Tab-separated table of C-alpha atoms (C1' of nucleotides) in Angstrom:
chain	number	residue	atom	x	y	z
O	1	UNK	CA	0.000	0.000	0.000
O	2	UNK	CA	1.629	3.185	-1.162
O	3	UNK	CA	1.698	6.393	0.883
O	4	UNK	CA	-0.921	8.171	-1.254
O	5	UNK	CA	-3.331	5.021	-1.053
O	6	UNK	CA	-2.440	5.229	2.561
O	7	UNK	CA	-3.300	8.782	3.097
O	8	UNK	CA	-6.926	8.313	1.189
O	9	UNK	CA	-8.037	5.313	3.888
O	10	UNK	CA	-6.976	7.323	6.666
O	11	UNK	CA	-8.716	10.289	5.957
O	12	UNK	CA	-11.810	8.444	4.287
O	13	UNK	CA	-12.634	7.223	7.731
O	14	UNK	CA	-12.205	10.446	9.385
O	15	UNK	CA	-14.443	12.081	6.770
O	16	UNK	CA	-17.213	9.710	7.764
O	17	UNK	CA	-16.645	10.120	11.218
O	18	UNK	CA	-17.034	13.785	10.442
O	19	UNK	CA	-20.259	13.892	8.693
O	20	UNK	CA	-21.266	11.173	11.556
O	21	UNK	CA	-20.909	13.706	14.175
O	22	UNK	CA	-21.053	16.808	12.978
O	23	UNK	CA	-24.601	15.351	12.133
O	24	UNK	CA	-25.249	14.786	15.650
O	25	UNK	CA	-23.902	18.300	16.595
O	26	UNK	CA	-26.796	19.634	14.208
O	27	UNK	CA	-29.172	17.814	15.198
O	28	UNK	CA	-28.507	18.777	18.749
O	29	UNK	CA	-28.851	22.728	18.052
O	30	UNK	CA	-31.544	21.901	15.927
O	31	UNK	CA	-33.728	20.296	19.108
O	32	UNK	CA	-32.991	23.128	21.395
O	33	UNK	CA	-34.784	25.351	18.506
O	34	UNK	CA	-37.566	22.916	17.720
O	35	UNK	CA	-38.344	22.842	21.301
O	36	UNK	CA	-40.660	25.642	21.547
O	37	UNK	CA	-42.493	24.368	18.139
O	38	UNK	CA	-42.407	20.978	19.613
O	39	UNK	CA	-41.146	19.589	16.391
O	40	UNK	CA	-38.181	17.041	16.033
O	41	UNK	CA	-35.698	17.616	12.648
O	42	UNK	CA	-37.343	15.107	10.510
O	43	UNK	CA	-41.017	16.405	11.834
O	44	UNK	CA	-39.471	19.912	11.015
O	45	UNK	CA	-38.441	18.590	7.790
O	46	UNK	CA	-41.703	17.180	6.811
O	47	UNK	CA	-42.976	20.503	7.129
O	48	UNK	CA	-41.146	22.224	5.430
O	49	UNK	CA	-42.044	19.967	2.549
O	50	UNK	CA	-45.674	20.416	2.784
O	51	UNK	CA	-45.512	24.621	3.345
O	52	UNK	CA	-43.020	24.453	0.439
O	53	UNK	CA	-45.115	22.270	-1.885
O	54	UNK	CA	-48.807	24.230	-0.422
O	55	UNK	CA	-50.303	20.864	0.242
O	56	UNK	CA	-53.599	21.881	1.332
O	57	UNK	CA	-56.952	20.522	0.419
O	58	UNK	CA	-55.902	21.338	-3.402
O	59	UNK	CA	-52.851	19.768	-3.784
O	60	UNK	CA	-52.517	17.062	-1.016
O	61	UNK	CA	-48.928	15.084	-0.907
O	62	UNK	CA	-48.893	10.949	-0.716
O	63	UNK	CA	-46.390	9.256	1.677
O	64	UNK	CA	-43.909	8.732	-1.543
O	65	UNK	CA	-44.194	11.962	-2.635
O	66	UNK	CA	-42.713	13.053	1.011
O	67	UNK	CA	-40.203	10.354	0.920
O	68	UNK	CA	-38.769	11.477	-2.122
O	69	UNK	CA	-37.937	14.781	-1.301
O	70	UNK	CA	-36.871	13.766	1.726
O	71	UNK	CA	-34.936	10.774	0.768
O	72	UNK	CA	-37.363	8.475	3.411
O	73	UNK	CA	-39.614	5.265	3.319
O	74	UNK	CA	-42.960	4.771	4.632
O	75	UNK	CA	-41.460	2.582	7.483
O	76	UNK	CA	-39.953	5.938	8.731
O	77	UNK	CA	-42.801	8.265	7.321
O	78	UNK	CA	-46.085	6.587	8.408
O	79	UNK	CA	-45.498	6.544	12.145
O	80	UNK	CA	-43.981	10.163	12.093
O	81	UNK	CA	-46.643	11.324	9.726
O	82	UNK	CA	-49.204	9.568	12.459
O	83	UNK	CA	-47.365	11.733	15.374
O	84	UNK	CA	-47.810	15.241	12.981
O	85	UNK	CA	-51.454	13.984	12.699
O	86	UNK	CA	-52.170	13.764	16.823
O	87	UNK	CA	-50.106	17.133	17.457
O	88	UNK	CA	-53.006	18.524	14.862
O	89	UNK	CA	-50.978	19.515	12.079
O	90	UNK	CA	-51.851	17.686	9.156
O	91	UNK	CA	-54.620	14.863	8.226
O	92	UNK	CA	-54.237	11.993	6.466
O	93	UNK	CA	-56.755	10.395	4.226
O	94	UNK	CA	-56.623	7.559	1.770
O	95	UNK	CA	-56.686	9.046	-1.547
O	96	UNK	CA	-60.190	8.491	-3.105
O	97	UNK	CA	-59.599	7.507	-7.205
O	98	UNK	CA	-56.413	5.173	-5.499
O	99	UNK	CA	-57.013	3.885	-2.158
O	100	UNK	CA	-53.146	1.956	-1.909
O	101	UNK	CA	-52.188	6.207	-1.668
O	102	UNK	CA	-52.211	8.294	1.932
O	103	UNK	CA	-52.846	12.296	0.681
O	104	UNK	CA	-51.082	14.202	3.805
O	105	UNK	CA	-52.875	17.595	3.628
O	106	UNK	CA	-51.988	20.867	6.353
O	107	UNK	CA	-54.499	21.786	8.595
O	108	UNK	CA	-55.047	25.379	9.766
O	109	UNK	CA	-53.182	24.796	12.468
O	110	UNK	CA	-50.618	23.744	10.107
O	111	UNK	CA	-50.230	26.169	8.360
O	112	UNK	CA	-50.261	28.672	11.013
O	113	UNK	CA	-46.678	27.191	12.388
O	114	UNK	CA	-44.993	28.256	9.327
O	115	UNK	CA	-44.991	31.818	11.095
O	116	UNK	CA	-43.549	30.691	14.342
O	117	UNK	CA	-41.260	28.212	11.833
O	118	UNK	CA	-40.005	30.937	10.217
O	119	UNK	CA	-37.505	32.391	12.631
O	120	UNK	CA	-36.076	28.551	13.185
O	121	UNK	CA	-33.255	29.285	9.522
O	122	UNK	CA	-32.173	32.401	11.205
O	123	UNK	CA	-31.532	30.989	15.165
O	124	UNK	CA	-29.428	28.113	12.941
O	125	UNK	CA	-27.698	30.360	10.878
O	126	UNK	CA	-26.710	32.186	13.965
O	127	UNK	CA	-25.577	29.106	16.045
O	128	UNK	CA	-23.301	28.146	12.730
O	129	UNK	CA	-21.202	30.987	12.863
O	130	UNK	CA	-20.350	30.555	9.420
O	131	UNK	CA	-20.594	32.643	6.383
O	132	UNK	CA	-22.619	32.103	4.024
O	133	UNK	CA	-19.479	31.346	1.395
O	134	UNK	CA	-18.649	28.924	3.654
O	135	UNK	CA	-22.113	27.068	4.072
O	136	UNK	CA	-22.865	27.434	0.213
O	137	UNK	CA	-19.477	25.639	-0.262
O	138	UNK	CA	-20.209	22.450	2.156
O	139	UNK	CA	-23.856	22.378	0.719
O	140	UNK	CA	-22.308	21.942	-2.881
O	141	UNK	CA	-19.858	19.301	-1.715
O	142	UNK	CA	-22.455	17.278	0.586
O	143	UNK	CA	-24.530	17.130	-2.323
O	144	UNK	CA	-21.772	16.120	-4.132
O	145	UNK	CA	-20.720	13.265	-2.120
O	146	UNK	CA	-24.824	12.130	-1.555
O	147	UNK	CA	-24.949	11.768	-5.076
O	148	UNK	CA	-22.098	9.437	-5.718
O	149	UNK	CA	-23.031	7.298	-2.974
O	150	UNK	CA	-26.145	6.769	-4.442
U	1	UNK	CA	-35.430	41.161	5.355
U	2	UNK	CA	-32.817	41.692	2.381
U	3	UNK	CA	-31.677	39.560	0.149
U	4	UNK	CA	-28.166	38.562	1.336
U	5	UNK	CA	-30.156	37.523	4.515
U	6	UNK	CA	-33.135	35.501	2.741
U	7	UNK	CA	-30.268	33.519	0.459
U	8	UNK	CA	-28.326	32.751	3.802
U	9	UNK	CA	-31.405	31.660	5.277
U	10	UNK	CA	-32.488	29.717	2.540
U	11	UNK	CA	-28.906	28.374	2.033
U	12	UNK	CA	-28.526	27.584	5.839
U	13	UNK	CA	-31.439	25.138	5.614
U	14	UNK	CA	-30.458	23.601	2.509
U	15	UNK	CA	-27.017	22.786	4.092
U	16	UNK	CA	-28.770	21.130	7.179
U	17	UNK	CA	-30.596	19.166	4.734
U	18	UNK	CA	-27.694	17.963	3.215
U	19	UNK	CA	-25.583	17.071	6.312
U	20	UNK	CA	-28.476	15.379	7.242
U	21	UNK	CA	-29.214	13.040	4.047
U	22	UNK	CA	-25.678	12.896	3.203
U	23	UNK	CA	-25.050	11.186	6.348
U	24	UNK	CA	-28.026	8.733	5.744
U	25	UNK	CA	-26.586	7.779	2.347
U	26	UNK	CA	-22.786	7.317	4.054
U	27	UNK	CA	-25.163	5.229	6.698
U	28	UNK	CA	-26.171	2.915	4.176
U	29	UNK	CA	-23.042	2.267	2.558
U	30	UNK	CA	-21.443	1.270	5.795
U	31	UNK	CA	-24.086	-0.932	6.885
U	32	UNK	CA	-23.522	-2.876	3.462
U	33	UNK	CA	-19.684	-2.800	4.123
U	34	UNK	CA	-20.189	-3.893	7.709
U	35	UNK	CA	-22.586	-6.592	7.261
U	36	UNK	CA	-20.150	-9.194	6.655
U	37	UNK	CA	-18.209	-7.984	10.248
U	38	UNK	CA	-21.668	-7.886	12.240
U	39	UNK	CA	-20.909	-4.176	13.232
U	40	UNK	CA	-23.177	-1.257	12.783
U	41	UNK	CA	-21.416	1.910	12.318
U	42	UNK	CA	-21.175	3.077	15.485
U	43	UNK	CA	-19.977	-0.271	16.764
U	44	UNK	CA	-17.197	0.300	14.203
U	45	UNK	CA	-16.352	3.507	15.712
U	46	UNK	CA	-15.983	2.280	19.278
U	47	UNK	CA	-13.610	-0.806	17.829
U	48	UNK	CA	-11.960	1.896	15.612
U	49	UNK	CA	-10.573	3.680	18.991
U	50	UNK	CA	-10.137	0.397	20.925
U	51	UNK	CA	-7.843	-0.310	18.158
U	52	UNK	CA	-6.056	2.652	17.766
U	53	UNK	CA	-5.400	3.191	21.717
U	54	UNK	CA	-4.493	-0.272	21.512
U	55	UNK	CA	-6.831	-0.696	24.741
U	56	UNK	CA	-5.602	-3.972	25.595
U	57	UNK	CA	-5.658	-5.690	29.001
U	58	UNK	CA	-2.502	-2.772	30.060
U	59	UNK	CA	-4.545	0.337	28.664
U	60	UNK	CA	-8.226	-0.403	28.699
U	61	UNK	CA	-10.621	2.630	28.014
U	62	UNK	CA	-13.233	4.152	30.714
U	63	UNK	CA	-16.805	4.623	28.773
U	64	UNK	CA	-16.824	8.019	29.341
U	65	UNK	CA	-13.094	8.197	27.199
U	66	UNK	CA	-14.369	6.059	24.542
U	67	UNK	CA	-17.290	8.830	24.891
U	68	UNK	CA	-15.250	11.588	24.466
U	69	UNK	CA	-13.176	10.458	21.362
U	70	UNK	CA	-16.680	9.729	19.636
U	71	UNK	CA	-19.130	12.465	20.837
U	72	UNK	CA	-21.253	10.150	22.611
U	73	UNK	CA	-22.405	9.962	26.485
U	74	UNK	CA	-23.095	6.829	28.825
U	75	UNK	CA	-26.928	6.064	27.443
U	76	UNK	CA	-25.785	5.370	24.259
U	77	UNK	CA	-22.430	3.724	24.660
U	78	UNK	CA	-23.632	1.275	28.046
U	79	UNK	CA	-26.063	-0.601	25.605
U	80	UNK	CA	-23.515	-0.767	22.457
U	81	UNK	CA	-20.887	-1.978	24.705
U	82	UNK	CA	-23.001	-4.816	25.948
U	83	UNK	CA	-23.829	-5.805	22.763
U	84	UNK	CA	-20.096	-5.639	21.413
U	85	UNK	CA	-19.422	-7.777	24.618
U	86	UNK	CA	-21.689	-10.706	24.040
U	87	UNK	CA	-20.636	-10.626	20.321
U	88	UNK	CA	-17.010	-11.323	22.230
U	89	UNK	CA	-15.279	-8.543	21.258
U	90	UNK	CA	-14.561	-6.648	24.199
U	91	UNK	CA	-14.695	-7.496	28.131
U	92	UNK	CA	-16.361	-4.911	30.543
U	93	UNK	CA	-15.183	-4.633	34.561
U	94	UNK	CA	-15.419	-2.334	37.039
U	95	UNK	CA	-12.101	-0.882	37.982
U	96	UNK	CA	-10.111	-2.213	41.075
U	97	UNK	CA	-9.021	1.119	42.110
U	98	UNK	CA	-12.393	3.232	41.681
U	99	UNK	CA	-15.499	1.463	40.678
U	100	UNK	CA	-17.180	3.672	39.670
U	101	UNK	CA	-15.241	3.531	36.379
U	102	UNK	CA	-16.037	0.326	34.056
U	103	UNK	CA	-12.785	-0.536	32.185
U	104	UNK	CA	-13.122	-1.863	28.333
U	105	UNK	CA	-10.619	-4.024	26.834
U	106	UNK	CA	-10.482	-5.555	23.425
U	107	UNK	CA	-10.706	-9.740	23.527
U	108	UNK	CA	-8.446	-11.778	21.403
U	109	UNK	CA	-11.568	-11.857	18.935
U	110	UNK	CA	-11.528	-8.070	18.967
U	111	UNK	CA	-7.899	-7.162	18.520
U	112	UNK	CA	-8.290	-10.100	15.595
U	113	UNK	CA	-10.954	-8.811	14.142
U	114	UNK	CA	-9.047	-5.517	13.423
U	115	UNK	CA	-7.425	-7.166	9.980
U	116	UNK	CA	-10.518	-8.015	8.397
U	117	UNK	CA	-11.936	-4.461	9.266
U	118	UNK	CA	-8.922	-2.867	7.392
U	119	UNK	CA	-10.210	-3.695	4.163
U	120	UNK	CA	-13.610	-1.418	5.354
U	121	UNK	CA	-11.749	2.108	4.247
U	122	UNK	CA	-10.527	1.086	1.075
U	123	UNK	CA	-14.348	-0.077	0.416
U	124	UNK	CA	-15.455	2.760	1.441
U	125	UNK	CA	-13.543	5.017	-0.243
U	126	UNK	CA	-14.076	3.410	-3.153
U	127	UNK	CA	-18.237	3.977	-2.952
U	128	UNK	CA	-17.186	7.791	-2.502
U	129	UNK	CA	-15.891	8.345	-5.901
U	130	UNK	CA	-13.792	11.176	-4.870
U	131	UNK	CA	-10.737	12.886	-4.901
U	132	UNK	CA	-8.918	12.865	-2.005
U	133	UNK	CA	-8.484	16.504	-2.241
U	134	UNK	CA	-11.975	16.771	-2.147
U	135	UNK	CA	-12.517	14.525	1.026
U	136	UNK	CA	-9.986	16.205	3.015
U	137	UNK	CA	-11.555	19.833	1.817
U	138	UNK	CA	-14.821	18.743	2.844
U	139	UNK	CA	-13.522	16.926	6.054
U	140	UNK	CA	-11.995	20.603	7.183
U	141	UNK	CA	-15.324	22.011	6.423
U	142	UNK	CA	-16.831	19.483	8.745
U	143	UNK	CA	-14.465	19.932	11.576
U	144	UNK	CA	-15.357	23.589	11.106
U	145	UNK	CA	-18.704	23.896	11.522
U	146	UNK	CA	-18.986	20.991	14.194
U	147	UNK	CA	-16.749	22.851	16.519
U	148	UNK	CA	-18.585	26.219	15.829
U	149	UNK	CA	-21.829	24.547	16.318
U	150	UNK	CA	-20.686	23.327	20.215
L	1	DC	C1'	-15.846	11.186	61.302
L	2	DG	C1'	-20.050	12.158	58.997
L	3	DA	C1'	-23.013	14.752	55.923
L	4	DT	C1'	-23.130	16.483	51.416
L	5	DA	C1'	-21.561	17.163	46.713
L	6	DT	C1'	-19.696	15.248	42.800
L	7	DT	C1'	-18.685	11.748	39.597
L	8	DA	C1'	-19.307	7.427	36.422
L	9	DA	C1'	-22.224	4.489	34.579
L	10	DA	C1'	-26.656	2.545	34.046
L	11	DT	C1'	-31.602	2.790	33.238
L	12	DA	C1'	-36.280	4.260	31.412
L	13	DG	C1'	-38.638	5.915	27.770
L	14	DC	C1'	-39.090	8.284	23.199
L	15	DG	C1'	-38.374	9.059	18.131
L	16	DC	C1'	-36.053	8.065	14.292
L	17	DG	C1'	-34.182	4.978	10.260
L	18	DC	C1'	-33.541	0.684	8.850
L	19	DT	C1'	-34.641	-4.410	6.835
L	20	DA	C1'	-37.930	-7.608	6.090
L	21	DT	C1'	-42.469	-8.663	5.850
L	22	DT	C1'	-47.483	-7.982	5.451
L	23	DT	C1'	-51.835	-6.009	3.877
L	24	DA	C1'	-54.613	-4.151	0.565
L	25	DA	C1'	-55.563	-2.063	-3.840
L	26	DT	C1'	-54.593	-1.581	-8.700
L	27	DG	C1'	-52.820	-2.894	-13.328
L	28	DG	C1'	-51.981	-6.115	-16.951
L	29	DC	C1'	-52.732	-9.900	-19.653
L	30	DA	C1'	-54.421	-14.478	-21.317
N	1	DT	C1'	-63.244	-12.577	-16.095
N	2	DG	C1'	-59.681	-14.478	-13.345
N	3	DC	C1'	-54.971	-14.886	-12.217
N	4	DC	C1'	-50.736	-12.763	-11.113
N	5	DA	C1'	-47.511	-9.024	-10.719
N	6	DT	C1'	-46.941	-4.581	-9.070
N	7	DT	C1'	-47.637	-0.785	-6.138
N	8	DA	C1'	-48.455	2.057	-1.664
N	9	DA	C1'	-48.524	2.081	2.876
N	10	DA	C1'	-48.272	-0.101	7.216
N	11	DT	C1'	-46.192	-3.163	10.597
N	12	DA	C1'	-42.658	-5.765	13.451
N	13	DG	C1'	-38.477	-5.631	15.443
N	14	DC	C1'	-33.694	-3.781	16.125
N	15	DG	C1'	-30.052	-0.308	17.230
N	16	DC	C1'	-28.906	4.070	17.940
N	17	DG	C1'	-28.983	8.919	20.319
N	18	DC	C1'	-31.249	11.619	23.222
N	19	DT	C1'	-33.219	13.727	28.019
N	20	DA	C1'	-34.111	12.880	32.503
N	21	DT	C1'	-33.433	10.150	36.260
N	22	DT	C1'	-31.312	6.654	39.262
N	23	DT	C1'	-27.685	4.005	41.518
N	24	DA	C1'	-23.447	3.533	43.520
N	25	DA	C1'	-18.835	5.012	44.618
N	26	DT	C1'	-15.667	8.609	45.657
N	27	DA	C1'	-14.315	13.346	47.032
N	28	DT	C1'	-14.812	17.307	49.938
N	29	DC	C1'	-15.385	19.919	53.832
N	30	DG	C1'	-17.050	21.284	58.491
DNA sequence: CGATATTAAATAGCGCGCTATTTAATGGCA
DNA sequence: TGCCATTAAATAGCGCGCTATTTAATATCG
């Protein structure tokens, strides 16, 4: 093994580690902040899908559609989809013309977080300390890396 | 709000997003690579620094030092431990001299177990598809923004 | 010495995120 | 039409990773 094939494993591994928990650090400032909209990150994220994609009574959003934007299966959407649904924020209803489908829909009350939800980028962007350079930079090589993995 | 401040907003969540999905994809590569060791990824991790501070029967590790070279407190580590322990890997014992400390030391099978794990970065690396000047870029990013977020 | 504070690890309980499987509805084709 | 494959979502069960709490041992200080 030659020093340059050396140099790649080595640092490889700590990149993983460093995605692994600088992840975790995220997530952790994220909770403090989702606290007072008693939201976990991927219930946050879910949101964001349906205020971003207006899925009201119009345009409703299956359980796929969700899980592709957010790269999640039903095994990890249905039961956190079900806890969105008893906090009051959306409804779910089998689809009508396709029963197999779940439309997700925002309810008032839904769509009244998005205010509160609103000052959530801002509190983040403050805790990162970063400038926004710097953050456009690790966004384009994150996605980067995500898409040769897959 | 001005438009510097709406695209770092905008930006800042997109990054979050990315850390967060790009860490599921790296998630799923591992767990294909580790399969054939019967180690999830933070199982790996914890043998990773038994093996490199060669925490052998003259060294062993305290949880709360395996906790601080990974990030990770007692509740998540006690369980893991256990289960690396009754897959033979490591031993778990109070210390003689304060025991309140538990003391964790690779087994034979563990310290043994190190070669076939070596072949894990190359693997890995390999599923990347990058540069090494773009891992260790994005690596320093990483390190960055971890240490700014805590 | 004894009461109290501190420390290390463990425990309880919750919410992901996963694999594998199941249930139910729809599509396709002889 | 009837059979079979496909699809969408749900379910079961496991392993994190967390907060809050508990247990037990050690340190500190009057």
């Amino acid at each position: 093994m030659n020093n340059r094939t050396d140099t790649l494993l080595k640092l490889d591994l700590q990149v993983c580690f460093a995605l692994y928990s600088t992840n975790l650090a995220m997530a952790k400032v994220y909770r403090k902040l989702l606290r007072e909209l008693d939201l976990t990150y991927p219930q946050y994220l879910v949101m964001m899908v349906m205020w971003e994609e207006g899925a009201d009574d119009n345009a409703p959003l299956s359980v796929s559609r969700i899980g592709e934007r957010l790269f999640l299966d039903s095994a990890t959407l249905t039961p956190l989809l079900k806890r969105l649904e008893s906090a009051g924020l959306i409804a779910r209803r089998r689809a009508a013309d396709d029963e197999r489908r779940v439309e997700v829909r925002l309810t008032g009350q839904g769509r009244a977080l998005r205010e509160r939800a609103e000052a959530i980028p801002e509190a983040a962007a403050c805790a990162s300390q970063c400038e926004p350079e710097e953050l456009a930079a690790l966004k384009a090589q994150l996605d980067d890396l995500r898409q040769k993995l897959s």
